[in-house]
């Protein structure tokens, strides 16, 4: 078993060349000469004992070995670059790395970030999207935003809001032959679920029980693995989705979504800011936490409840 590893410079040259299928473009990207790129590729091929590219006239293409090596090496290069980036910026006061769930980032955090950038112009923001239900608590984020009960042992946490869940839909569903007026009208509409192999059920069963119609059927059902496509389907008038107060507030405020019933169910789950306890003392972290809690409280209080009465 060979224990030696290829040089990173050779890997960078290979990945850039494979992506562009061009030595000259790879050279421009890496600020090297075309000859230097070719030399590094040859060195890597000699190290591997096989050709990575086939050179044909003025074009190149990956060999079978090249394709296989690219799939693995690209992941390694990306991980090394990300890890290095995080390590360099970990204790810098002028750089804040935020890990955030995608739907919350799009619907809540990003619309507020101009305010943060205005009050903290010297802080570079790095936003990283978290995979739902992934184990990202101990990644090198300065702060991360998660959804849950708030029980993350050994971590400093701040609840962003008290969450409520309730059905939302396009205003179009409030009109027509089967207009949504009372919860029983849901039997005429498509029910949009957010579920995955890691989620046994979404909030629909609990809300239906609260509304007094636990056994009501739906005309049809759609299932999505993430929140954002579920909400977008509802915006497009494809059905009714169970909304979370934090992430549907902007769509309700703009009229893209409406809340057809006057029944909200308090949820034990909520969005939280999470960080390692030793990082909670960093000025950049404390400043961000204070800012987000203040801004979010203000925006939530400004959004009226849109209900069909």
GROMACS .gro file of C-alpha atoms in nm:
model
  309
    1UNK     CA    1   0.000   0.000   0.000
    2UNK     CA    2   0.144   0.334  -0.103
    3UNK     CA    3   0.149   0.578   0.185
    4UNK     CA    4   0.275   0.878  -0.010
    5UNK     CA    5   0.024   1.143  -0.110
    6UNK     CA    6   0.033   1.360  -0.422
    7UNK     CA    7   0.115   1.726  -0.381
    8UNK     CA    8  -0.176   1.965  -0.332
    9UNK     CA    9  -0.042   2.183  -0.612
   10UNK     CA   10  -0.074   1.888  -0.850
   11UNK     CA   11  -0.427   1.816  -0.728
   12UNK     CA   12  -0.529   2.180  -0.775
   13UNK     CA   13  -0.387   2.177  -1.127
   14UNK     CA   14  -0.568   1.853  -1.209
   15UNK     CA   15  -0.906   1.966  -1.074
   16UNK     CA   16  -0.893   2.301  -1.254
   17UNK     CA   17  -0.786   2.140  -1.581
   18UNK     CA   18  -1.054   1.872  -1.555
   19UNK     CA   19  -1.321   2.132  -1.485
   20UNK     CA   20  -1.224   2.352  -1.779
   21UNK     CA   21  -1.087   2.075  -2.001
   22UNK     CA   22  -0.823   2.330  -2.087
   23UNK     CA   23  -0.464   2.377  -1.969
   24UNK     CA   24  -0.470   2.746  -2.059
   25UNK     CA   25  -0.789   2.823  -1.865
   26UNK     CA   26  -0.660   2.630  -1.564
   27UNK     CA   27  -0.340   2.832  -1.583
   28UNK     CA   28  -0.533   3.159  -1.583
   29UNK     CA   29  -0.745   3.049  -1.285
   30UNK     CA   30  -0.444   2.939  -1.079
   31UNK     CA   31  -0.223   3.228  -1.193
   32UNK     CA   32   0.035   2.991  -1.340
   33UNK     CA   33   0.188   2.935  -1.682
   34UNK     CA   34   0.042   2.671  -1.910
   35UNK     CA   35   0.375   2.491  -1.892
   36UNK     CA   36   0.358   2.476  -1.512
   37UNK     CA   37   0.010   2.324  -1.531
   38UNK     CA   38   0.124   2.061  -1.781
   39UNK     CA   39   0.426   1.978  -1.567
   40UNK     CA   40   0.212   1.924  -1.256
   41UNK     CA   41  -0.034   1.706  -1.446
   42UNK     CA   42   0.252   1.492  -1.581
   43UNK     CA   43   0.394   1.457  -1.230
   44UNK     CA   44   0.055   1.344  -1.100
   45UNK     CA   45   0.015   1.094  -1.383
   46UNK     CA   46   0.360   0.950  -1.308
   47UNK     CA   47   0.270   0.928  -0.941
   48UNK     CA   48  -0.053   0.740  -1.019
   49UNK     CA   49   0.098   0.528  -1.289
   50UNK     CA   50  -0.179   0.606  -1.536
   51UNK     CA   51  -0.291   0.878  -1.773
   52UNK     CA   52  -0.554   1.126  -1.658
   53UNK     CA   53  -0.608   1.306  -1.988
   54UNK     CA   54  -0.609   1.215  -2.354
   55UNK     CA   55  -0.468   1.493  -2.568
   56UNK     CA   56  -0.630   1.521  -2.912
   57UNK     CA   57  -0.523   1.804  -3.144
   58UNK     CA   58  -0.621   2.122  -2.958
   59UNK     CA   59  -0.854   1.953  -2.710
   60UNK     CA   60  -0.822   1.724  -2.410
   61UNK     CA   61  -1.061   1.480  -2.242
   62UNK     CA   62  -1.053   1.280  -1.923
   63UNK     CA   63  -0.961   0.912  -1.935
   64UNK     CA   64  -1.164   0.661  -1.733
   65UNK     CA   65  -0.904   0.686  -1.459
   66UNK     CA   66  -0.928   1.064  -1.480
   67UNK     CA   67  -1.305   1.057  -1.431
   68UNK     CA   68  -1.277   0.828  -1.129
   69UNK     CA   69  -0.995   1.027  -0.974
   70UNK     CA   70  -1.178   1.355  -1.026
   71UNK     CA   71  -1.485   1.236  -0.837
   72UNK     CA   72  -1.280   1.155  -0.528
   73UNK     CA   73  -1.015   1.425  -0.541
   74UNK     CA   74  -1.266   1.708  -0.595
   75UNK     CA   75  -1.436   1.626  -0.262
   76UNK     CA   76  -1.099   1.615  -0.088
   77UNK     CA   77  -0.986   1.947  -0.236
   78UNK     CA   78  -1.313   2.113  -0.138
   79UNK     CA   79  -1.290   1.985   0.219
   80UNK     CA   80  -0.930   2.100   0.252
   81UNK     CA   81  -1.013   2.446   0.118
   82UNK     CA   82  -1.313   2.484   0.348
   83UNK     CA   83  -1.122   2.356   0.652
   84UNK     CA   84  -0.830   2.587   0.580
   85UNK     CA   85  -1.063   2.881   0.527
   86UNK     CA   86  -1.236   2.815   0.858
   87UNK     CA   87  -0.910   2.762   1.048
   88UNK     CA   88  -0.762   3.089   0.922
   89UNK     CA   89  -1.074   3.289   1.002
   90UNK     CA   90  -1.172   3.112   1.324
   91UNK     CA   91  -1.047   3.374   1.569
   92UNK     CA   92  -1.046   3.673   1.339
   93UNK     CA   93  -1.266   3.953   1.459
   94UNK     CA   94  -1.332   4.076   1.106
   95UNK     CA   95  -1.488   3.753   0.977
   96UNK     CA   96  -1.810   3.581   1.088
   97UNK     CA   97  -1.901   3.232   0.963
   98UNK     CA   98  -2.271   3.148   0.997
   99UNK     CA   99  -2.415   2.801   0.947
  100UNK     CA  100  -2.787   2.824   0.876
  101UNK     CA  101  -3.072   2.600   0.764
  102UNK     CA  102  -3.162   2.685   0.404
  103UNK     CA  103  -3.525   2.790   0.446
  104UNK     CA  104  -3.450   3.011   0.747
  105UNK     CA  105  -3.158   3.165   0.559
  106UNK     CA  106  -3.370   3.251   0.255
  107UNK     CA  107  -3.686   3.360   0.433
  108UNK     CA  108  -3.550   3.522   0.750
  109UNK     CA  109  -3.177   3.578   0.776
  110UNK     CA  110  -3.078   3.708   0.433
  111UNK     CA  111  -3.348   3.982   0.424
  112UNK     CA  112  -3.207   4.111   0.754
  113UNK     CA  113  -2.837   4.090   0.664
  114UNK     CA  114  -2.819   4.434   0.494
  115UNK     CA  115  -2.891   4.582   0.838
  116UNK     CA  116  -2.609   4.379   0.992
  117UNK     CA  117  -2.368   4.472   0.713
  118UNK     CA  118  -2.456   4.839   0.757
  119UNK     CA  119  -2.383   4.835   1.129
  120UNK     CA  120  -2.079   4.605   1.093
  121UNK     CA  121  -1.917   4.709   0.763
  122UNK     CA  122  -1.575   4.571   0.858
  123UNK     CA  123  -1.698   4.217   0.928
  124UNK     CA  124  -1.689   3.972   0.636
  125UNK     CA  125  -1.992   3.742   0.647
  126UNK     CA  126  -1.955   3.381   0.534
  127UNK     CA  127  -2.290   3.202   0.509
  128UNK     CA  128  -2.291   2.822   0.495
  129UNK     CA  129  -2.608   2.620   0.436
  130UNK     CA  130  -2.672   2.344   0.688
  131UNK     CA  131  -2.826   2.010   0.594
  132UNK     CA  132  -3.144   1.950   0.799
  133UNK     CA  133  -3.086   1.696   1.074
  134UNK     CA  134  -2.717   1.686   0.995
  135UNK     CA  135  -2.455   1.679   1.272
  136UNK     CA  136  -2.312   2.026   1.224
  137UNK     CA  137  -2.301   2.152   1.583
  138UNK     CA  138  -1.927   2.114   1.619
  139UNK     CA  139  -1.826   2.234   1.275
  140UNK     CA  140  -1.611   2.545   1.264
  141UNK     CA  141  -1.898   2.793   1.247
  142UNK     CA  142  -1.888   3.099   1.468
  143UNK     CA  143  -2.262   3.060   1.507
  144UNK     CA  144  -2.523   2.830   1.357
  145UNK     CA  145  -2.901   2.840   1.340
  146UNK     CA  146  -3.087   2.517   1.412
  147UNK     CA  147  -3.447   2.407   1.464
  148UNK     CA  148  -3.528   2.204   1.772
  149UNK     CA  149  -3.607   2.196   2.143
  150UNK     CA  150  -3.296   2.388   2.241
  151UNK     CA  151  -3.138   2.091   2.416
  152UNK     CA  152  -2.784   2.092   2.276
  153UNK     CA  153  -2.557   1.986   2.567
  154UNK     CA  154  -2.237   2.181   2.605
  155UNK     CA  155  -2.350   2.452   2.363
  156UNK     CA  156  -2.460   2.811   2.424
  157UNK     CA  157  -2.807   2.865   2.278
  158UNK     CA  158  -3.054   3.149   2.233
  159UNK     CA  159  -3.415   3.095   2.125
  160UNK     CA  160  -3.491   3.328   1.835
  161UNK     CA  161  -3.868   3.308   1.862
  162UNK     CA  162  -4.165   3.122   2.009
  163UNK     CA  163  -4.287   2.911   1.719
  164UNK     CA  164  -4.646   2.857   1.608
  165UNK     CA  165  -4.760   2.626   1.330
  166UNK     CA  166  -5.070   2.673   1.112
  167UNK     CA  167  -5.190   2.609   0.756
  168UNK     CA  168  -5.107   2.862   0.485
  169UNK     CA  169  -5.196   2.875   0.118
  170UNK     CA  170  -5.221   3.098  -0.187
  171UNK     CA  171  -5.495   3.365  -0.176
  172UNK     CA  172  -5.641   3.188  -0.481
  173UNK     CA  173  -5.764   2.904  -0.260
  174UNK     CA  174  -5.990   3.144  -0.070
  175UNK     CA  175  -6.202   3.181  -0.384
  176UNK     CA  176  -6.397   2.945  -0.605
  177UNK     CA  177  -6.638   2.654  -0.558
  178UNK     CA  178  -6.437   2.496  -0.276
  179UNK     CA  179  -6.307   2.811  -0.110
  180UNK     CA  180  -6.125   2.758   0.219
  181UNK     CA  181  -6.346   2.906   0.490
  182UNK     CA  182  -6.350   2.650   0.772
  183UNK     CA  183  -6.106   2.366   0.850
  184UNK     CA  184  -6.349   2.109   0.709
  185UNK     CA  185  -6.298   2.259   0.363
  186UNK     CA  186  -5.949   2.104   0.360
  187UNK     CA  187  -6.107   1.780   0.231
  188UNK     CA  188  -6.141   1.949  -0.110
  189UNK     CA  189  -5.775   2.054  -0.135
  190UNK     CA  190  -5.428   1.908  -0.175
  191UNK     CA  191  -5.232   1.874   0.146
  192UNK     CA  192  -4.858   1.947   0.114
  193UNK     CA  193  -4.639   1.755   0.357
  194UNK     CA  194  -4.277   1.818   0.449
  195UNK     CA  195  -4.125   1.482   0.529
  196UNK     CA  196  -3.820   1.266   0.473
  197UNK     CA  197  -3.688   0.931   0.597
  198UNK     CA  198  -3.563   1.120   0.904
  199UNK     CA  199  -3.900   1.286   0.974
  200UNK     CA  200  -4.178   1.047   1.065
  201UNK     CA  201  -4.443   1.315   1.025
  202UNK     CA  202  -4.476   1.688   0.995
  203UNK     CA  203  -4.705   1.915   1.199
  204UNK     CA  204  -5.026   1.835   1.010
  205UNK     CA  205  -5.155   1.559   1.244
  206UNK     CA  206  -5.117   1.773   1.556
  207UNK     CA  207  -5.285   2.073   1.396
  208UNK     CA  208  -5.576   1.866   1.259
  209UNK     CA  209  -5.633   1.727   1.607
  210UNK     CA  210  -5.629   2.080   1.751
  211UNK     CA  211  -5.883   2.185   1.486
  212UNK     CA  212  -6.112   1.897   1.583
  213UNK     CA  213  -6.084   1.709   1.253
  214UNK     CA  214  -5.807   1.451   1.314
  215UNK     CA  215  -5.941   1.198   1.061
  216UNK     CA  216  -6.022   1.433   0.773
  217UNK     CA  217  -5.893   1.316   0.437
  218UNK     CA  218  -5.745   1.532   0.161
  219UNK     CA  219  -5.835   1.546  -0.207
  220UNK     CA  220  -5.467   1.476  -0.282
  221UNK     CA  221  -5.128   1.487  -0.115
  222UNK     CA  222  -4.780   1.608  -0.211
  223UNK     CA  223  -4.467   1.530  -0.013
  224UNK     CA  224  -4.142   1.732  -0.015
  225UNK     CA  225  -3.820   1.658   0.170
  226UNK     CA  226  -3.747   2.023   0.255
  227UNK     CA  227  -3.949   2.322   0.371
  228UNK     CA  228  -3.862   2.565   0.094
  229UNK     CA  229  -4.013   2.369  -0.198
  230UNK     CA  230  -4.319   2.297   0.017
  231UNK     CA  231  -4.379   2.668   0.069
  232UNK     CA  232  -4.313   2.746  -0.295
  233UNK     CA  233  -4.573   2.490  -0.400
  234UNK     CA  234  -4.824   2.660  -0.171
  235UNK     CA  235  -4.735   3.002  -0.316
  236UNK     CA  236  -4.804   2.862  -0.664
  237UNK     CA  237  -5.151   2.753  -0.554
  238UNK     CA  238  -5.079   2.379  -0.560
  239UNK     CA  239  -5.219   2.312  -0.213
  240UNK     CA  240  -5.213   2.392   0.158
  241UNK     CA  241  -4.894   2.358   0.363
  242UNK     CA  242  -4.826   2.369   0.735
  243UNK     CA  243  -4.639   2.690   0.800
  244UNK     CA  244  -4.401   2.794   1.075
  245UNK     CA  245  -4.456   3.146   1.201
  246UNK     CA  246  -4.091   3.243   1.163
  247UNK     CA  247  -4.044   3.144   0.800
  248UNK     CA  248  -4.385   3.235   0.651
  249UNK     CA  249  -4.407   3.582   0.804
  250UNK     CA  250  -4.264   3.761   0.500
  251UNK     CA  251  -4.487   3.574   0.254
  252UNK     CA  252  -4.794   3.657   0.463
  253UNK     CA  253  -4.688   4.022   0.486
  254UNK     CA  254  -4.656   4.048   0.108
  255UNK     CA  255  -4.976   3.852   0.036
  256UNK     CA  256  -4.806   3.558  -0.134
  257UNK     CA  257  -4.951   3.336   0.137
  258UNK     CA  258  -5.256   3.374   0.358
  259UNK     CA  259  -5.362   3.209   0.680
  260UNK     CA  260  -5.716   3.078   0.612
  261UNK     CA  261  -5.811   2.974   0.968
  262UNK     CA  262  -5.791   3.136   1.311
  263UNK     CA  263  -5.621   2.835   1.467
  264UNK     CA  264  -5.254   2.836   1.554
  265UNK     CA  265  -5.078   2.558   1.741
  266UNK     CA  266  -4.787   2.652   1.972
  267UNK     CA  267  -4.487   2.435   1.893
  268UNK     CA  268  -4.229   2.304   2.141
  269UNK     CA  269  -3.973   2.345   1.862
  270UNK     CA  270  -3.819   2.674   1.756
  271UNK     CA  271  -3.521   2.825   1.576
  272UNK     CA  272  -3.216   2.878   1.795
  273UNK     CA  273  -2.877   3.041   1.761
  274UNK     CA  274  -2.618   2.786   1.867
  275UNK     CA  275  -2.245   2.815   1.930
  276UNK     CA  276  -1.975   2.652   2.137
  277UNK     CA  277  -1.960   2.803   2.484
  278UNK     CA  278  -1.609   2.941   2.446
  279UNK     CA  279  -1.709   3.120   2.125
  280UNK     CA  280  -2.009   3.286   2.287
  281UNK     CA  281  -1.766   3.525   2.452
  282UNK     CA  282  -1.616   3.648   2.124
  283UNK     CA  283  -1.721   4.009   2.053
  284UNK     CA  284  -1.823   3.927   1.695
  285UNK     CA  285  -2.048   3.643   1.816
  286UNK     CA  286  -2.206   3.844   2.095
  287UNK     CA  287  -2.267   4.133   1.856
  288UNK     CA  288  -2.434   3.907   1.599
  289UNK     CA  289  -2.653   3.734   1.858
  290UNK     CA  290  -2.771   4.064   2.006
  291UNK     CA  291  -2.839   4.204   1.659
  292UNK     CA  292  -3.035   3.904   1.530
  293UNK     CA  293  -3.252   3.871   1.842
  294UNK     CA  294  -3.331   4.242   1.830
  295UNK     CA  295  -3.404   4.252   1.456
  296UNK     CA  296  -3.610   3.934   1.457
  297UNK     CA  297  -3.824   4.050   1.748
  298UNK     CA  298  -3.897   4.373   1.562
  299UNK     CA  299  -3.984   4.208   1.230
  300UNK     CA  300  -4.210   3.950   1.394
  301UNK     CA  301  -4.403   4.223   1.576
  302UNK     CA  302  -4.455   4.414   1.251
  303UNK     CA  303  -4.626   4.127   1.065
  304UNK     CA  304  -5.006   4.120   1.105
  305UNK     CA  305  -5.186   3.790   1.113
  306UNK     CA  306  -5.364   3.738   0.786
  307UNK     CA  307  -5.672   3.531   0.851
  308UNK     CA  308  -5.992   3.454   0.669
  309UNK     CA  309  -6.266   3.530   0.922
   0.00000   0.00000   0.00000
